[in-house]
């Protein structure tokens, strides 16, 4: 098609000259030069038209994208574009076999059951846990939109025979305004910048089929709220983010922690606001040291059905984290502690059970070690890392006077497993999780899973 176009242009131009083709006068040579120049321009225009038509259907892939501005690599693709639309996403699924300790019952945080099923038994299950689409748009060098739309548990609607209902949720929808390397603005539905995984939770980039329990129960990932704030770099080694967001809904706190109090951008009460800030330091290649803090009241001026106004109940959560990577070695450490003011008044207002109160203090931490052994075994560029993570979680570390802590909510957890990547953005996982509760029993878990990001 391109050759026919070029030939047509050439014949037309020759006919316009009105001179024999074989003549080699200076005028003929000049006309030939002009024709060659026109052919080159037509070829360039044809290639450009084909590129535009292709990118209108499928956005181009930016080169060398990586985690940026607090977002995971696939979510950061939009920043690598000159302008226009970016598409990305990730997904993960698993199979879990529950190994019943004597007297162990199901954990409602991990085994959602349909309304007709008893919650006292942990049944083996398989789940397409998440399928996520990132949609970004770069309006200009200074204005970028990013979003994350998540499909959970493979369906929506009512509960199925085996489990509770799935959901479709917006987990991120934010506009970035780039002003200066040190100070930029962000507004929308924001991922709170706490811990390792609340912002960067794509499955190829963390070990284990399940996320660490500390970063689920103490840091209530995935934690997102409506708000606005600033972010940027302070020199080459320091990176920060600081936002004002709507606060928790303390009426939904339980003995399991504050996770149920996330409002997730859904007509969120904003009588009480929260503040969150994070600072990361990379002193040398391979090292990451940092911390974050959140504080805000959670009463939201709400009243119980009995007409009792909830107390302010300020919740303050902080965490410290460190990471070191060199060669095939990967290490992580994290500690987090949360305190709830007016916990006694909140428990009384909500008529919480005496043996399952909302705690005044909750804490958790973990250490993780992994090593990529593939280069020691094979020459191809793949990844195979055995890993071990040891963590402690206690959502009932201190409870108000007159209440008794639910010690089944305090446990040690040792997780060991393998992460295999046949491609940097595709992972196959296996893990064994051994729970040791302070009181009662929690089933151990043997799981296999898969994940990908693009």
Short mmCIF file of C-alpha atoms in Angstrom, two decimals:
data_model
loop_
_atom_site.label_atom_id
_atom_site.label_comp_id
_atom_site.label_asym_id
_atom_site.label_seq_id
_atom_site.Cartn_x
_atom_site.Cartn_y
_atom_site.Cartn_z
CA UNK A 1 0.00 0.00 0.00
CA UNK A 2 2.82 2.40 0.89
CA UNK A 3 4.72 1.53 -2.34
CA UNK A 4 1.59 2.19 -4.45
CA UNK A 5 1.13 5.54 -2.77
CA UNK A 6 4.75 6.48 -3.36
CA UNK A 7 4.57 5.38 -7.02
CA UNK A 8 1.41 7.38 -7.59
CA UNK A 9 2.98 10.48 -6.14
CA UNK A 10 6.11 9.95 -8.26
CA UNK A 11 4.20 9.45 -11.56
CA UNK A 12 2.00 12.45 -10.86
CA UNK A 13 4.99 14.68 -10.22
CA UNK A 14 6.72 13.48 -13.37
CA UNK A 15 3.66 14.16 -15.46
CA UNK A 16 3.50 17.67 -14.07
CA UNK A 17 7.06 18.36 -15.20
CA UNK A 18 6.18 17.72 -18.86
CA UNK A 19 9.78 16.52 -19.54
CA UNK A 20 11.08 13.13 -20.71
CA UNK A 21 12.14 10.81 -17.96
CA UNK A 22 15.49 10.11 -19.49
CA UNK A 23 16.67 13.73 -19.62
CA UNK A 24 19.45 14.54 -17.18
CA UNK A 25 19.59 18.33 -17.37
CA UNK A 26 20.11 20.43 -14.27
CA UNK A 27 16.35 21.03 -14.16
CA UNK A 28 15.73 17.28 -14.30
CA UNK A 29 18.16 16.62 -11.48
CA UNK A 30 16.53 19.32 -9.36
CA UNK A 31 13.10 17.81 -10.01
CA UNK A 32 14.41 14.37 -9.01
CA UNK A 33 15.74 15.80 -5.76
CA UNK A 34 12.36 17.35 -5.04
CA UNK A 35 10.62 14.07 -5.82
CA UNK A 36 12.98 12.15 -3.47
CA UNK A 37 12.29 14.67 -0.75
CA UNK A 38 8.53 14.33 -1.26
CA UNK A 39 8.80 10.52 -1.15
CA UNK A 40 10.64 10.73 2.16
CA UNK A 41 7.99 13.03 3.63
CA UNK A 42 5.15 10.77 2.45
CA UNK A 43 6.85 7.78 4.09
CA UNK A 44 7.25 9.66 7.37
CA UNK A 45 3.60 10.75 7.29
CA UNK A 46 2.46 7.17 6.59
CA UNK A 47 4.43 5.81 9.55
CA UNK A 48 3.13 8.54 11.83
CA UNK A 49 -0.47 7.87 10.78
CA UNK A 50 -0.04 4.16 11.53
CA UNK A 51 1.40 4.94 14.98
CA UNK A 52 -1.50 7.28 15.82
CA UNK A 53 -4.07 4.71 14.67
CA UNK A 54 -2.40 2.00 16.80
CA UNK A 55 -2.13 4.13 19.92
CA UNK A 56 -5.76 5.20 19.63
CA UNK A 57 -6.67 1.55 20.23
CA UNK A 58 -3.87 0.53 22.63
CA UNK A 59 -1.80 3.12 24.53
CA UNK A 60 1.92 2.81 24.10
CA UNK A 61 4.07 1.22 26.77
CA UNK A 62 6.35 3.71 28.51
CA UNK A 63 9.93 2.55 28.74
CA UNK A 64 11.58 1.81 32.08
CA UNK A 65 8.61 2.44 34.39
CA UNK A 66 9.03 1.75 38.10
CA UNK A 67 7.42 2.65 41.42
CA UNK A 68 7.03 6.44 41.61
CA UNK A 69 5.43 9.01 43.91
CA UNK A 70 4.10 6.35 46.28
CA UNK A 71 2.49 4.14 43.63
CA UNK A 72 3.31 0.60 42.54
CA UNK A 73 5.13 0.05 39.21
CA UNK A 74 2.02 -0.75 37.14
CA UNK A 75 0.18 2.21 38.69
CA UNK A 76 3.15 4.45 37.88
CA UNK A 77 3.10 3.81 34.11
CA UNK A 78 1.21 7.03 33.42
CA UNK A 79 4.16 9.09 34.67
CA UNK A 80 6.35 7.68 31.92
CA UNK A 81 4.12 8.98 29.14
CA UNK A 82 4.57 12.26 27.34
CA UNK A 83 0.82 12.73 27.26
CA UNK A 84 -2.41 10.74 27.02
CA UNK A 85 -3.92 7.49 28.28
CA UNK A 86 -2.24 4.77 30.34
CA UNK A 87 -3.66 1.31 31.11
CA UNK A 88 -2.32 -1.19 33.62
CA UNK A 89 -3.51 -3.58 36.28
CA UNK A 90 -2.88 -6.62 38.42
CA UNK A 91 -4.61 -9.73 39.67
CA UNK A 92 -4.19 -12.51 42.20
CA UNK A 93 -5.86 -15.76 43.20
CA UNK A 94 -5.15 -18.62 45.59
CA UNK A 95 -6.08 -22.00 47.01
CA UNK A 96 -5.89 -22.49 50.79
CA UNK A 97 -6.05 -25.71 52.77
CA UNK A 98 -6.87 -25.04 56.43
CA UNK A 99 -5.02 -27.39 58.77
CA UNK A 100 -7.18 -27.56 61.88
CA UNK A 101 -5.48 -27.23 65.21
CA UNK A 102 -7.38 -28.90 68.06
CA UNK A 103 -10.41 -26.77 68.81
CA UNK A 104 -9.58 -24.25 66.11
CA UNK A 105 -12.45 -22.36 64.57
CA UNK A 106 -12.76 -20.17 61.54
CA UNK A 107 -11.36 -16.68 61.57
CA UNK A 108 -14.02 -14.35 60.14
CA UNK A 109 -11.27 -12.08 58.81
CA UNK A 110 -10.04 -14.88 56.54
CA UNK A 111 -13.02 -17.20 55.93
CA UNK A 112 -16.09 -15.30 54.80
CA UNK A 113 -19.07 -17.64 54.79
CA UNK A 114 -22.52 -17.40 53.40
CA UNK A 115 -25.37 -16.68 55.80
CA UNK A 116 -26.55 -20.30 55.85
CA UNK A 117 -23.16 -21.74 56.83
CA UNK A 118 -21.74 -22.12 60.29
CA UNK A 119 -18.78 -19.79 60.92
CA UNK A 120 -17.25 -22.21 63.44
CA UNK A 121 -15.53 -24.37 60.83
CA UNK A 122 -12.68 -23.41 58.55
CA UNK A 123 -13.35 -24.89 55.11
CA UNK A 124 -10.73 -25.13 52.37
CA UNK A 125 -11.28 -22.54 49.70
CA UNK A 126 -10.09 -21.11 46.43
CA UNK A 127 -10.64 -17.50 45.44
CA UNK A 128 -9.98 -15.13 42.59
CA UNK A 129 -9.18 -12.55 45.19
CA UNK A 130 -8.63 -9.45 43.05
CA UNK A 131 -8.65 -8.25 39.49
CA UNK A 132 -7.62 -4.62 39.23
CA UNK A 133 -7.51 -2.09 36.41
CA UNK A 134 -5.35 1.03 36.52
CA UNK A 135 -6.52 3.88 34.31
CA UNK A 136 -4.38 7.01 34.14
CA UNK A 137 -4.33 10.08 31.97
CA UNK A 138 -1.55 12.61 31.58
CA UNK A 139 -3.15 15.91 30.63
CA UNK A 140 0.16 17.74 30.56
CA UNK A 141 3.58 17.71 32.19
CA UNK A 142 1.99 19.25 35.28
CA UNK A 143 -1.40 17.50 35.61
CA UNK A 144 -1.82 13.72 35.92
CA UNK A 145 -4.85 11.60 36.85
CA UNK A 146 -4.48 8.09 38.27
CA UNK A 147 -7.08 5.53 39.33
CA UNK A 148 -7.42 1.95 40.55
CA UNK A 149 -10.66 0.00 40.06
CA UNK A 150 -10.84 -3.31 41.89
CA UNK A 151 -13.06 -6.35 41.36
CA UNK A 152 -12.99 -8.61 44.45
CA UNK A 153 -13.97 -12.27 44.76
CA UNK A 154 -14.94 -12.70 41.10
CA UNK A 155 -18.51 -11.43 41.43
CA UNK A 156 -20.83 -8.81 42.87
CA UNK A 157 -24.38 -9.03 44.15
CA UNK A 158 -25.75 -11.23 46.88
CA UNK A 159 -23.91 -13.88 48.83
CA UNK A 160 -23.25 -17.18 47.07
CA UNK A 161 -23.57 -20.61 48.64
CA UNK A 162 -19.91 -20.67 49.60
CA UNK A 163 -19.10 -17.14 50.71
CA UNK A 164 -20.11 -13.53 51.12
CA UNK A 165 -20.68 -11.16 48.25
CA UNK A 166 -17.89 -9.70 46.14
CA UNK A 167 -17.51 -6.06 45.28
CA UNK A 168 -16.39 -3.52 42.72
CA UNK A 169 -14.55 -0.64 44.37
CA UNK A 170 -12.55 2.42 43.48
CA UNK A 171 -9.38 2.16 45.54
CA UNK A 172 -7.61 5.19 44.07
CA UNK A 173 -8.77 8.21 42.10
CA UNK A 174 -6.41 11.15 42.40
CA UNK A 175 -5.21 14.20 40.52
CA UNK A 176 -1.54 15.15 40.83
CA UNK A 177 -0.41 18.72 40.23
CA UNK A 178 3.35 18.92 39.68
CA UNK A 179 4.70 22.25 40.86
CA UNK A 180 8.28 21.65 41.99
CA UNK A 181 10.39 18.61 42.80
CA UNK A 182 10.08 19.49 46.50
CA UNK A 183 6.38 20.40 46.65
CA UNK A 184 3.58 18.91 44.55
CA UNK A 185 -0.15 18.62 45.25
CA UNK A 186 -2.49 15.60 45.22
CA UNK A 187 -6.28 15.40 45.75
CA UNK A 188 -8.97 12.73 45.49
CA UNK A 189 -9.43 9.25 46.91
CA UNK A 190 -5.96 8.60 48.33
CA UNK A 191 -4.05 5.53 49.48
CA UNK A 192 -2.70 6.39 52.93
CA UNK A 193 1.12 6.24 52.87
CA UNK A 194 1.72 3.78 55.73
CA UNK A 195 3.82 0.63 55.78
CA UNK A 196 5.15 -1.27 52.78
CA UNK A 197 1.95 -2.59 51.23
CA UNK A 198 -0.87 -0.09 51.60
CA UNK A 199 0.40 1.82 48.57
CA UNK A 200 2.46 -0.85 46.78
CA UNK A 201 0.40 -4.04 46.99
CA UNK A 202 0.78 -5.61 43.55
CA UNK A 203 1.39 -9.36 44.14
CA UNK A 204 4.71 -9.68 42.24
CA UNK A 205 6.24 -7.18 44.67
CA UNK A 206 5.62 -8.83 48.05
CA UNK A 207 6.30 -12.31 49.36
CA UNK A 208 3.56 -14.70 50.38
CA UNK A 209 0.15 -15.64 49.07
CA UNK A 210 -1.47 -13.52 51.79
CA UNK A 211 -0.31 -10.08 52.84
CA UNK A 212 1.40 -9.80 56.24
CA UNK A 213 -1.19 -9.75 59.03
CA UNK A 214 0.43 -6.68 60.60
CA UNK A 215 -0.27 -4.79 57.37
CA UNK A 216 -3.88 -5.96 57.38
CA UNK A 217 -5.00 -5.77 61.01
CA UNK A 218 -2.80 -3.08 62.60
CA UNK A 219 -2.24 -1.01 59.44
CA UNK A 220 -5.70 -1.60 57.95
CA UNK A 221 -4.80 -2.11 54.30
CA UNK A 222 -6.07 -1.45 51.77
CA UNK A 223 -6.74 1.89 53.49
CA UNK A 224 -7.96 4.77 51.34
CA UNK A 225 -9.87 7.93 52.17
CA UNK A 226 -10.91 11.16 50.49
CA UNK A 227 -8.46 13.98 51.01
CA UNK A 228 -5.72 16.24 49.71
CA UNK A 229 -2.10 16.97 50.45
CA UNK A 230 1.44 17.41 49.23
CA UNK A 231 4.31 15.15 48.20
CA UNK A 232 7.82 15.50 46.89
CA UNK A 233 11.54 14.94 47.28
CA UNK A 234 13.85 16.80 49.62
CA UNK A 235 17.16 16.40 47.89
CA UNK A 236 18.13 13.02 46.44
CA UNK A 237 17.69 10.92 49.58
CA UNK A 238 14.43 12.03 51.23
CA UNK A 239 10.89 11.51 49.96
CA UNK A 240 7.70 12.54 51.77
CA UNK A 241 3.91 12.55 51.52
CA UNK A 242 1.46 14.37 53.80
CA UNK A 243 -2.34 14.40 53.47
CA UNK A 244 -5.46 15.61 55.25
CA UNK A 245 -8.25 13.01 54.91
CA UNK A 246 -11.61 12.20 56.41
CA UNK A 247 -11.30 10.32 59.70
CA UNK A 248 -12.38 6.82 60.70
CA UNK A 249 -15.95 5.88 61.61
CA UNK A 250 -15.29 4.73 65.18
CA UNK A 251 -18.77 3.22 65.45
CA UNK A 252 -17.43 0.29 63.39
CA UNK A 253 -14.34 -0.47 65.48
CA UNK A 254 -14.28 -3.97 67.01
CA UNK A 255 -12.00 -6.23 69.02
CA UNK A 256 -10.37 -7.13 65.66
CA UNK A 257 -9.11 -3.54 65.40
CA UNK A 258 -9.98 -0.42 63.44
CA UNK A 259 -10.07 -1.90 59.94
CA UNK A 260 -13.87 -1.92 59.70
CA UNK A 261 -13.86 1.82 60.45
CA UNK A 262 -12.33 2.71 57.06
CA UNK A 263 -14.81 4.79 55.05
CA UNK A 264 -13.23 4.14 51.64
CA UNK A 265 -14.55 7.29 49.96
CA UNK A 266 -18.21 6.20 50.11
CA UNK A 267 -20.18 9.27 51.30
CA UNK A 268 -17.66 9.43 54.11
CA UNK A 269 -18.45 11.31 57.30
CA UNK A 270 -16.02 14.22 57.58
CA UNK A 271 -16.96 15.94 60.84
CA UNK A 272 -13.65 14.58 62.13
CA UNK A 273 -10.60 14.75 59.88
CA UNK A 274 -7.33 12.88 60.02
CA UNK A 275 -3.73 13.77 59.19
CA UNK A 276 -1.14 11.35 57.82
CA UNK A 277 2.51 11.91 56.94
CA UNK A 278 5.36 9.69 55.76
CA UNK A 279 9.11 10.18 55.34
CA UNK A 280 11.49 7.76 53.59
CA UNK A 281 15.28 7.96 53.52
CA UNK A 282 17.53 6.08 51.09
CA UNK A 283 21.04 6.74 52.46
CA UNK A 284 22.73 4.31 50.02
CA UNK A 285 21.54 2.07 47.19
CA UNK A 286 19.70 -0.91 48.63
CA UNK A 287 18.68 0.77 51.89
CA UNK A 288 15.26 2.22 52.73
CA UNK A 289 14.51 3.61 56.19
CA UNK A 290 11.37 5.47 57.15
CA UNK A 291 8.22 5.91 59.14
CA UNK A 292 4.71 7.31 59.06
CA UNK A 293 2.05 8.56 61.47
CA UNK A 294 -1.71 9.01 61.34
CA UNK A 295 -3.88 10.83 63.87
CA UNK A 296 -7.51 11.88 63.89
CA UNK A 297 -10.75 11.68 65.84
CA UNK A 298 -13.28 9.02 64.87
CA UNK A 299 -16.54 9.95 66.61
CA UNK A 300 -17.86 11.92 63.60
CA UNK A 301 -20.59 13.48 65.85
CA UNK A 302 -22.66 10.32 65.45
CA UNK A 303 -25.22 8.94 67.88
CA UNK A 304 -26.12 5.33 68.64
CA UNK A 305 -29.71 4.12 68.09
CA UNK A 306 -30.19 4.66 71.83
CA UNK A 307 -29.34 8.35 71.41
CA UNK A 308 -25.87 8.18 72.98
CA UNK A 309 -23.39 10.50 71.26
CA UNK A 310 -20.08 8.85 70.48
CA UNK A 311 -16.94 10.33 72.07
CA UNK A 312 -14.26 11.94 69.90
CA UNK A 313 -12.09 8.79 70.21
CA UNK A 314 -8.87 10.07 68.65
CA UNK A 315 -6.94 7.24 67.03
CA UNK A 316 -3.18 7.62 66.53
CA UNK A 317 -1.20 5.06 64.57
CA UNK A 318 2.50 5.12 63.76
CA UNK A 319 4.92 2.72 62.13
CA UNK A 320 8.66 2.40 61.48
CA UNK A 321 10.00 0.39 58.57
CA UNK A 322 13.33 -0.62 57.09
CA UNK A 323 14.40 -2.52 54.00
CA UNK A 324 17.75 -3.71 52.68
CA UNK A 325 18.39 -5.33 49.30
CA UNK A 326 21.71 -6.40 47.85
CA UNK A 327 22.26 -8.97 45.15
CA UNK A 328 19.77 -11.77 45.85
CA UNK A 329 19.28 -10.81 49.50
CA UNK A 330 16.04 -9.09 50.56
CA UNK A 331 15.17 -8.10 54.13
CA UNK A 332 12.29 -6.15 55.62
CA UNK A 333 11.28 -5.09 59.11
CA UNK A 334 8.24 -3.16 60.33
CA UNK A 335 6.75 -2.23 63.69
CA UNK A 336 3.43 -0.45 64.22
CA UNK A 337 1.49 0.73 67.28
CA UNK A 338 -1.95 2.33 67.57
CA UNK A 339 -3.63 4.11 70.49
CA UNK A 340 -7.31 4.97 70.88
CA UNK A 341 -8.33 7.75 73.26
CA UNK A 342 -11.67 7.52 75.10
CA UNK A 343 -11.76 3.77 74.42
CA UNK A 344 -13.71 3.18 77.66
CA UNK A 345 -16.40 5.69 76.68
CA UNK A 346 -16.58 4.31 73.15
CA UNK A 347 -17.03 0.74 74.40
CA UNK A 348 -19.81 1.82 76.73
CA UNK A 349 -21.56 3.88 74.07
CA UNK A 350 -21.48 0.97 71.62
CA UNK A 351 -22.35 -1.61 74.31
CA UNK A 352 -19.37 -3.76 73.37
CA UNK A 353 -19.16 -7.22 74.98
CA UNK A 354 -17.11 -7.32 78.17
CA UNK A 355 -14.83 -10.01 76.73
CA UNK A 356 -14.41 -8.49 73.24
CA UNK A 357 -13.84 -4.75 73.69
CA UNK A 358 -12.29 -2.17 71.42
CA UNK A 359 -8.72 -1.87 72.65
CA UNK A 360 -6.91 1.18 73.95
CA UNK A 361 -3.70 -0.06 72.37
CA UNK A 362 -2.90 -2.42 69.52
CA UNK A 363 0.48 -3.34 68.07
CA UNK A 364 2.32 -5.60 65.70
CA UNK A 365 5.58 -6.11 63.88
CA UNK A 366 7.42 -8.47 61.59
CA UNK A 367 10.80 -9.46 60.22
CA UNK A 368 11.16 -10.92 56.73
CA UNK A 369 14.10 -12.55 54.96
CA UNK A 370 14.30 -13.80 51.36
CA UNK A 371 17.04 -14.80 48.94
CA UNK A 372 16.93 -15.28 45.19
CA UNK A 373 18.64 -18.64 44.54
CA UNK A 374 17.88 -18.88 40.82
CA UNK A 375 21.25 -17.43 39.66
CA UNK A 376 22.99 -20.13 41.70
CA UNK A 377 21.06 -22.88 39.91
CA UNK A 378 20.48 -21.72 36.35
CA UNK A 379 21.80 -19.21 33.83
CA UNK A 380 18.44 -17.91 32.59
CA UNK A 381 17.02 -14.68 34.00
CA UNK A 382 14.24 -15.83 36.29
CA UNK A 383 13.63 -15.50 40.04
CA UNK A 384 13.18 -18.09 42.79
CA UNK A 385 13.25 -16.92 46.39
CA UNK A 386 12.60 -18.95 49.53
CA UNK A 387 11.39 -16.61 52.27
CA UNK A 388 10.62 -16.56 55.97
CA UNK A 389 8.51 -14.00 57.80
CA UNK A 390 7.88 -13.94 61.55
CA UNK A 391 5.27 -11.54 62.88
CA UNK A 392 3.37 -10.73 66.07
CA UNK A 393 -0.10 -9.20 66.07
CA UNK A 394 -2.18 -8.04 69.04
CA UNK A 395 -5.32 -5.98 68.50
CA UNK A 396 -6.09 -6.31 72.25
CA UNK A 397 -2.77 -5.31 73.77
CA UNK A 398 -4.40 -2.97 76.32
CA UNK A 399 -8.13 -2.70 77.00
CA UNK A 400 -10.12 -0.32 79.25
CA UNK A 401 -10.78 -1.17 82.89
CA UNK A 402 -13.82 -3.37 83.42
CA UNK A 403 -13.22 -5.23 80.14
CA UNK A 404 -11.29 -8.44 79.42
CA UNK A 405 -9.00 -8.72 76.41
CA UNK A 406 -9.85 -11.31 73.78
CA UNK A 407 -6.50 -13.08 73.71
CA UNK A 408 -7.41 -15.05 70.59
CA UNK A 409 -6.72 -11.75 68.80
CA UNK A 410 -3.07 -11.93 69.89
CA UNK A 411 -0.86 -14.37 68.01
CA UNK A 412 2.54 -15.20 66.63
CA UNK A 413 2.66 -16.14 62.98
CA UNK A 414 5.53 -17.82 61.13
CA UNK A 415 5.20 -17.88 57.33
CA UNK A 416 7.59 -19.73 55.08
CA UNK A 417 7.33 -20.25 51.35
CA UNK A 418 8.58 -19.70 47.81
CA UNK A 419 8.14 -16.97 45.21
CA UNK A 420 8.88 -17.94 41.60
CA UNK A 421 8.87 -15.35 38.80
CA UNK A 422 9.12 -16.70 35.24
CA UNK A 423 8.74 -13.03 34.25
CA UNK A 424 9.43 -9.97 36.46
CA UNK A 425 5.70 -9.14 36.54
CA UNK A 426 4.34 -12.69 36.93
CA UNK A 427 4.64 -14.68 40.15
CA UNK A 428 3.71 -18.15 41.38
CA UNK A 429 3.67 -18.53 45.17
CA UNK A 430 3.45 -21.16 47.87
CA UNK A 431 3.40 -20.67 51.64
CA UNK A 432 2.74 -22.34 54.96
CA UNK A 433 1.38 -20.15 57.77
CA UNK A 434 1.66 -21.40 61.34
CA UNK A 435 -0.45 -19.46 63.87
CA UNK A 436 0.21 -19.56 67.61
CA UNK A 437 -2.57 -17.72 69.45
CA UNK A 438 -2.19 -16.44 73.00
CA UNK A 439 -5.51 -18.14 73.81
CA UNK A 440 -7.49 -20.71 71.85
CA UNK A 441 -6.41 -21.88 68.41
CA UNK A 442 -6.26 -20.53 64.88
CA UNK A 443 -6.01 -22.99 61.95
CA UNK A 444 -2.71 -23.19 60.12
CA UNK A 445 -2.81 -22.61 56.37
CA UNK A 446 -1.15 -24.19 53.35
CA UNK A 447 -1.67 -22.03 50.27
CA UNK A 448 -0.61 -21.74 46.65
CA UNK A 449 -1.31 -18.69 44.54
CA UNK A 450 -0.57 -16.72 41.44
CA UNK A 451 -0.31 -13.03 40.66
CA UNK A 452 0.59 -10.65 37.86
CA UNK A 453 0.91 -6.96 37.07
CA UNK A 454 1.02 -5.17 33.74
#
